[in-house]
PDB file of C-alpha atoms in Angstrom:
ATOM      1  CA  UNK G   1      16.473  16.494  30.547  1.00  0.00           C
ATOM      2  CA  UNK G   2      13.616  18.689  29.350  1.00  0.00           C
ATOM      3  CA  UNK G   3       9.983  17.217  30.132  1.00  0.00           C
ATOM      4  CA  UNK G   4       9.112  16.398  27.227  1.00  0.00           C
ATOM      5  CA  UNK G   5      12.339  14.059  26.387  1.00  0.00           C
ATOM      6  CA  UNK G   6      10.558  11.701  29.117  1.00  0.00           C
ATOM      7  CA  UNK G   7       7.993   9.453  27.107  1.00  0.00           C
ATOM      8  CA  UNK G   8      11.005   9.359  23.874  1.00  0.00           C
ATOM      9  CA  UNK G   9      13.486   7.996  26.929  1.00  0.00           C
ATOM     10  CA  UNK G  10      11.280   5.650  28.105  1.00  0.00           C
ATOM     11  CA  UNK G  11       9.923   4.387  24.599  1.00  0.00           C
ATOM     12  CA  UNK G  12      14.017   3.852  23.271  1.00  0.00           C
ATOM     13  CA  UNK G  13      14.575   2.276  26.684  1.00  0.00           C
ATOM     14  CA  UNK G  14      11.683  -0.344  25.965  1.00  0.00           C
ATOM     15  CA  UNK G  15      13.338  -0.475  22.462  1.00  0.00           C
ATOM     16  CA  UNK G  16      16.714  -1.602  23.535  1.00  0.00           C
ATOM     17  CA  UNK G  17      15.417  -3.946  26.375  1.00  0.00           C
ATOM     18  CA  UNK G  18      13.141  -6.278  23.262  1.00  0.00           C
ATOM     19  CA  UNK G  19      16.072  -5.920  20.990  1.00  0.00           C
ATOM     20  CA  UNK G  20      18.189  -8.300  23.067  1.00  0.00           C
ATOM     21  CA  UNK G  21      15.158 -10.947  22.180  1.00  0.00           C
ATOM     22  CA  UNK G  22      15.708 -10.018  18.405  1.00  0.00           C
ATOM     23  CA  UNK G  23      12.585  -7.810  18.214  1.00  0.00           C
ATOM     24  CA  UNK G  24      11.638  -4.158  17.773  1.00  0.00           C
ATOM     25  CA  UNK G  25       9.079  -1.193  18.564  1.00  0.00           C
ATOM     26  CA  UNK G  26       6.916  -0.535  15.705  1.00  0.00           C
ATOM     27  CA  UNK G  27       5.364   3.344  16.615  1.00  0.00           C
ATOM     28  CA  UNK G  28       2.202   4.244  15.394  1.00  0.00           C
ATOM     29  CA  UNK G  29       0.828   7.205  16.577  1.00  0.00           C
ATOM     30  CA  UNK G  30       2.498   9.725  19.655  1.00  0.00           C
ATOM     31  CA  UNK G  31       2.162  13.468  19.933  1.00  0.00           C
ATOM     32  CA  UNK G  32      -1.271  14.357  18.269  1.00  0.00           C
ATOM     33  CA  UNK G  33      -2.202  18.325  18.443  1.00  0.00           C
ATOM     34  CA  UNK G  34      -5.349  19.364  19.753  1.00  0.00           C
ATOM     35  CA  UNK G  35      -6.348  20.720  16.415  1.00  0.00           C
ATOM     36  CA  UNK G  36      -6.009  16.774  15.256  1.00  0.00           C
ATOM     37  CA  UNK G  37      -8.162  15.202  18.010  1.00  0.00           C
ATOM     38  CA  UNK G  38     -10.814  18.382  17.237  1.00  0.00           C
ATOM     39  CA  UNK G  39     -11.181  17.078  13.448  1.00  0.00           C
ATOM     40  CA  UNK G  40     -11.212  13.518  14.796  1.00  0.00           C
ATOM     41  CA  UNK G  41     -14.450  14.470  16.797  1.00  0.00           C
ATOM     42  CA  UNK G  42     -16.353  16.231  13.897  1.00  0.00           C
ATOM     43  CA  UNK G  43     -15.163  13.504  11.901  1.00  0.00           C
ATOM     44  CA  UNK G  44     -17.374  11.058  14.144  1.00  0.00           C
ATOM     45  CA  UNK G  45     -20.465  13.358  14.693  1.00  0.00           C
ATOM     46  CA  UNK G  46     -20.511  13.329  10.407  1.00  0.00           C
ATOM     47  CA  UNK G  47     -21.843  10.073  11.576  1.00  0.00           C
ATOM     48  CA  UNK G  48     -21.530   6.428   8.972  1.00  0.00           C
ATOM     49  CA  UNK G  49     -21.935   3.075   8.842  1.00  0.00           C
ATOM     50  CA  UNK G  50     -19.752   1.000  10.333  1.00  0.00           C
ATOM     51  CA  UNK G  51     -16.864  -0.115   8.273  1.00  0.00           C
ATOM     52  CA  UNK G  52     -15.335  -3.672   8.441  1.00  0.00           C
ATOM     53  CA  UNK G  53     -11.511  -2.413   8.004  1.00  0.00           C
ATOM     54  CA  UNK G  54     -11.261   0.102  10.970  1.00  0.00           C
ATOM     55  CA  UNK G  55     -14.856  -0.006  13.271  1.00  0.00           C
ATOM     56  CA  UNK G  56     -16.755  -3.307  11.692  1.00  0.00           C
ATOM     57  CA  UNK G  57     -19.637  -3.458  14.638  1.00  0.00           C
ATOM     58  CA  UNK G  58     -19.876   0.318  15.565  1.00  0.00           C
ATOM     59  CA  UNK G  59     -20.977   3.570  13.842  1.00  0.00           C
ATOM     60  CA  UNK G  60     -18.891   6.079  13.131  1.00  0.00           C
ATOM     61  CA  UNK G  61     -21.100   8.764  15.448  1.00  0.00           C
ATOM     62  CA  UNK G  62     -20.927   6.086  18.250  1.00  0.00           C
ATOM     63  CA  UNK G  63     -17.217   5.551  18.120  1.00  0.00           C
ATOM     64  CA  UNK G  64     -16.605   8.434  21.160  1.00  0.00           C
ATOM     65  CA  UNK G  65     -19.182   7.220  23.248  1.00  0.00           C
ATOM     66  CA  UNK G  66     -17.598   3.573  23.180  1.00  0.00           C
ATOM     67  CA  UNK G  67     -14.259   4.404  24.182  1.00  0.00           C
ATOM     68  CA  UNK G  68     -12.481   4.080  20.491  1.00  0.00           C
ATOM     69  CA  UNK G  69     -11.704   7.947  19.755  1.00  0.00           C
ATOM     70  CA  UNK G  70     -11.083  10.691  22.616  1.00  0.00           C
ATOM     71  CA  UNK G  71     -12.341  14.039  22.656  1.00  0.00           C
ATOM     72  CA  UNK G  72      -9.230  14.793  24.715  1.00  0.00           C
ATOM     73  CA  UNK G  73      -6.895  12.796  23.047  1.00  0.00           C
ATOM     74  CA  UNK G  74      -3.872  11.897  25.856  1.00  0.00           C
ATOM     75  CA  UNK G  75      -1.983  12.238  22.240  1.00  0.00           C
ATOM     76  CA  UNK G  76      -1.900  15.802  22.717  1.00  0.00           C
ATOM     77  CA  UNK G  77      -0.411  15.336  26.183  1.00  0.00           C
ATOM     78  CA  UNK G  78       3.410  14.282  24.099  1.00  0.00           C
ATOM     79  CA  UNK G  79       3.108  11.174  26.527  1.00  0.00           C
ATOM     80  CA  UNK G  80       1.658   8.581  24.766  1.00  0.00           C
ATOM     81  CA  UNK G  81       2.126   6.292  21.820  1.00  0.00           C
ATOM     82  CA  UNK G  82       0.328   3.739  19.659  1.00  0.00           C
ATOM     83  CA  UNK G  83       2.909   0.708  19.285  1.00  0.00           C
ATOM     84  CA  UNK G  84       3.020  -2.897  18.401  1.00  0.00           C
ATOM     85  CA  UNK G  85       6.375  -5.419  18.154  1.00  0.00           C
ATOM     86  CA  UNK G  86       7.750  -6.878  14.965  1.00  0.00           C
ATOM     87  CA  UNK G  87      10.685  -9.443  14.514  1.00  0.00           C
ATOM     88  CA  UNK G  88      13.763  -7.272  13.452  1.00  0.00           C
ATOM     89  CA  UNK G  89      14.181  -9.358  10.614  1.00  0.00           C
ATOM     90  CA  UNK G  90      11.083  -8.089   9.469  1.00  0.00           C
ATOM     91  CA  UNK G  91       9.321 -11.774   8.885  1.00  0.00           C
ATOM     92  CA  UNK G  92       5.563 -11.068   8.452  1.00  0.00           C
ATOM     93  CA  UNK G  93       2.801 -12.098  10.675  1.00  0.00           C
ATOM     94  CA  UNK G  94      -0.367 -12.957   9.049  1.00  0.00           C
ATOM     95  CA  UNK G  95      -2.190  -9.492   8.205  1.00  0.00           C
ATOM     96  CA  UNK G  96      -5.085  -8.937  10.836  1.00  0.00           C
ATOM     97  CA  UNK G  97      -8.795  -8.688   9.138  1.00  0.00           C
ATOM     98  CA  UNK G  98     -10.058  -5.527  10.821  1.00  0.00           C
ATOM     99  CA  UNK G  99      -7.189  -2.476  11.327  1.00  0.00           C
ATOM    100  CA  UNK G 100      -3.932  -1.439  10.207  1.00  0.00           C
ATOM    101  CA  UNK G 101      -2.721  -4.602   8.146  1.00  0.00           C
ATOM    102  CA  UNK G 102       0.632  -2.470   6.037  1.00  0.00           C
ATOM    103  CA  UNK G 103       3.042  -3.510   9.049  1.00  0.00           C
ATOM    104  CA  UNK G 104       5.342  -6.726   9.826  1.00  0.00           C
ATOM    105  CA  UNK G 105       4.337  -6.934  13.635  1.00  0.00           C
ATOM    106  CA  UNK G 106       3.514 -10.007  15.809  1.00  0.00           C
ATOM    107  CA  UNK G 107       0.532 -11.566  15.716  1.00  0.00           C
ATOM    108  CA  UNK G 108      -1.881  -9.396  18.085  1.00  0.00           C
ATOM    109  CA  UNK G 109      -5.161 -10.581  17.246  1.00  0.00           C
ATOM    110  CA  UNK G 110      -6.067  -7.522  15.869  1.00  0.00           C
ATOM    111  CA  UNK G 111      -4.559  -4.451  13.757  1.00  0.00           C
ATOM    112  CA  UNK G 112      -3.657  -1.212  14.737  1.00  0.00           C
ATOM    113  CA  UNK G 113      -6.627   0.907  15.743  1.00  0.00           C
ATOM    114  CA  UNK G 114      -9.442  -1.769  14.903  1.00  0.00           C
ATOM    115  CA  UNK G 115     -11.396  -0.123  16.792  1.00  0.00           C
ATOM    116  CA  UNK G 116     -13.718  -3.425  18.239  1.00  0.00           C
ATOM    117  CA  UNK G 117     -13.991  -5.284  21.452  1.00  0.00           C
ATOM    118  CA  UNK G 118     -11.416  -7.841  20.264  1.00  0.00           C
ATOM    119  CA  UNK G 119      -8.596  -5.089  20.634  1.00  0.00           C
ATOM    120  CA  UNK G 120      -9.388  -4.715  24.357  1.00  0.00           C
ATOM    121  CA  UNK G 121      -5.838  -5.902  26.014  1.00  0.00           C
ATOM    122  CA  UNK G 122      -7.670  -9.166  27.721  1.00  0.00           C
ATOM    123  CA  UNK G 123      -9.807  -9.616  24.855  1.00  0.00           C
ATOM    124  CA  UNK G 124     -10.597 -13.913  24.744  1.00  0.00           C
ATOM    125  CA  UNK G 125     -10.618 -15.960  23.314  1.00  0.00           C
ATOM    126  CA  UNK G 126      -8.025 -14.871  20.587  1.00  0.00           C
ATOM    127  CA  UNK G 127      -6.328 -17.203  18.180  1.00  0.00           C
ATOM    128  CA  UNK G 128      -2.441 -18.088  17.688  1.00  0.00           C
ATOM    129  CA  UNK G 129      -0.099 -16.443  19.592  1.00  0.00           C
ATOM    130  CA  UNK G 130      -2.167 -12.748  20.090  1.00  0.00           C
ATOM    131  CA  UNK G 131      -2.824 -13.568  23.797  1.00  0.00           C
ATOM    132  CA  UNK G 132       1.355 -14.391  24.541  1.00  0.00           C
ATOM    133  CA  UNK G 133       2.427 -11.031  22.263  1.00  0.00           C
ATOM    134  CA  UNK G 134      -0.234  -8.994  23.648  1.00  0.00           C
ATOM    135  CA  UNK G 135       1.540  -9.971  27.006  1.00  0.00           C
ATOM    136  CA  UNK G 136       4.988  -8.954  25.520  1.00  0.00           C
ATOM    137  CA  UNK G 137       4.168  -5.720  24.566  1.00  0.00           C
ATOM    138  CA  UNK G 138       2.266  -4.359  27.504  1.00  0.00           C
ATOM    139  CA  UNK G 139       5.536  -6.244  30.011  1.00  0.00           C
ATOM    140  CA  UNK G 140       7.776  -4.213  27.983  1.00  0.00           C
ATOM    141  CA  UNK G 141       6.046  -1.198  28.003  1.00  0.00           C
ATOM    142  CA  UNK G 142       5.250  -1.315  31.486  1.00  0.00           C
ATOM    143  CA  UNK G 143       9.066  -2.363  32.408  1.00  0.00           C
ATOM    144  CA  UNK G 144       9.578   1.029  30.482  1.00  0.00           C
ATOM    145  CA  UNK G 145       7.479   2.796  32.790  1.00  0.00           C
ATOM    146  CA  UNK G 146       3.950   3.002  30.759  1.00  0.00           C
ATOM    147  CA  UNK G 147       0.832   1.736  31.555  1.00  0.00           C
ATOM    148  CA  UNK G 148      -1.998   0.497  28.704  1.00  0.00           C
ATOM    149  CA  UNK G 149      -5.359   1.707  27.493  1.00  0.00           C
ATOM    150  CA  UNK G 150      -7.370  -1.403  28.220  1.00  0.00           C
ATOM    151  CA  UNK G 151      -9.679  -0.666  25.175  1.00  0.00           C
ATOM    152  CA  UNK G 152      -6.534  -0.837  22.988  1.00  0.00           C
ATOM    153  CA  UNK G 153      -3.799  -3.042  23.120  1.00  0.00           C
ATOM    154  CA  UNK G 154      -1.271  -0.888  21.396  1.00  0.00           C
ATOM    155  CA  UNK G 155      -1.850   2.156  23.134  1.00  0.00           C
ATOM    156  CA  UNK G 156       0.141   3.076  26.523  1.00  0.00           C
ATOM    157  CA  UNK G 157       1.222   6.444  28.516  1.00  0.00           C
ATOM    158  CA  UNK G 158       3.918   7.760  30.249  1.00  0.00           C
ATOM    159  CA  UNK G 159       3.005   6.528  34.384  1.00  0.00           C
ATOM    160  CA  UNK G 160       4.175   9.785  35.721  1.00  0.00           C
ATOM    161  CA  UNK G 161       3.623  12.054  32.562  1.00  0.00           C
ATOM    162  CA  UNK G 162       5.021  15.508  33.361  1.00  0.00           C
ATOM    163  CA  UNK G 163       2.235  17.397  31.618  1.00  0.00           C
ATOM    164  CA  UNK G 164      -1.125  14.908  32.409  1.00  0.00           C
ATOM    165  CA  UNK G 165      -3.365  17.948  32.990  1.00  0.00           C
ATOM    166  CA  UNK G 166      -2.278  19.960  29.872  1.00  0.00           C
ATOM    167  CA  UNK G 167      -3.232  19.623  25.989  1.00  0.00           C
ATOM    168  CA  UNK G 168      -0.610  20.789  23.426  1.00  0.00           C
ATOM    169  CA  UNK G 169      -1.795  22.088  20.165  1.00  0.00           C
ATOM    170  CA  UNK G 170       1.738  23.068  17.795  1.00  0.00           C
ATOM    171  CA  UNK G 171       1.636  21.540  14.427  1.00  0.00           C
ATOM    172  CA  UNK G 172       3.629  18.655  13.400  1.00  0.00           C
ATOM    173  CA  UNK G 173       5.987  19.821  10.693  1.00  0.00           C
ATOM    174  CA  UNK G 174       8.631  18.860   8.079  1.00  0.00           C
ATOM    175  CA  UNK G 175      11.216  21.346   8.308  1.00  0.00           C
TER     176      UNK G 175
END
């Protein structure tokens, strides 16, 4: 197996593993190039209020120094992914006020890069069933042989990643 089929094993092993329970991975994010994560940076330096969809209590320029946005992504590593867990019947949870809201995943408390204290993996209180599926996802994940991003529920890496000390910078292309 080349290296960098590792994390894509692992991730379709989690994937068969929660389909048993009538559920399914919902990816995200996962390779990111360098060139990415660069733009990401200037992006915060432009600086900005905060915004209530995606960062509601931090601005934009502060959004590196509190953990939210890397300035070495472990995207570009090709070892970690942003993921969540929806029923495979697709039944909607209710849509999340700050983050993503566009998929059918569990309830999690949060969207998808809400980038806010409340996305922290033992964020609490948290309402409905976010604390249980937050649970879920990082069991699963770490039975697949990932551990979490305690800032960010959804976000997990390979344990033994073969390239943790490299950054990859190809572009991500239709071909």
């Amino acid at each position: 197996m080349h290296p960098h089929q590792q994390a894509a094993v692992a991730l379709s092993g989690v994937q068969k593993a929660i389909a048993a329970d009538g559920l399914t991975l919902v990816v995200f994010d996962c390779y990111r190039p360098a060139r990415a994560v660069s733009d990401m940076g200037e992006w915060t330096r432009q600086g900005g209020p905060p915004d209530p969809q995606w960062y509601p209590k931090v601005r934009r320029n502060d959004l590196i120094a509190k953990g939210y946005v890397g300035e070495l992504s472990t995207h570009s590593r090709g070892s970690t992914v942003d993921v969540a867990i929806a029923r495979a019947d697709r039944k909607s949870a209710p849509k999340p006020a700050c983050g993503a809201a566009d998929a059918d995943t569990l309830d999690f408390g949060t969207g998808f890069d809400c980038f806010d204290p409340a996305s922290e993996t033992a964020h609490h209180p948290l309402a409905g069933e976010a604390t249980a599926n937050r649970k879920r996802l990082v069991d699963a994940m770490r039975t697949g042989g990932f551990r979490n991003y305690a800032r960010e529920w959804w976000h997990f890496t390979l344990e033994n990643e073969p390239f943790a000390k490299q950054r990859f910078d190809f572009p991500v292309a239709a071909e």
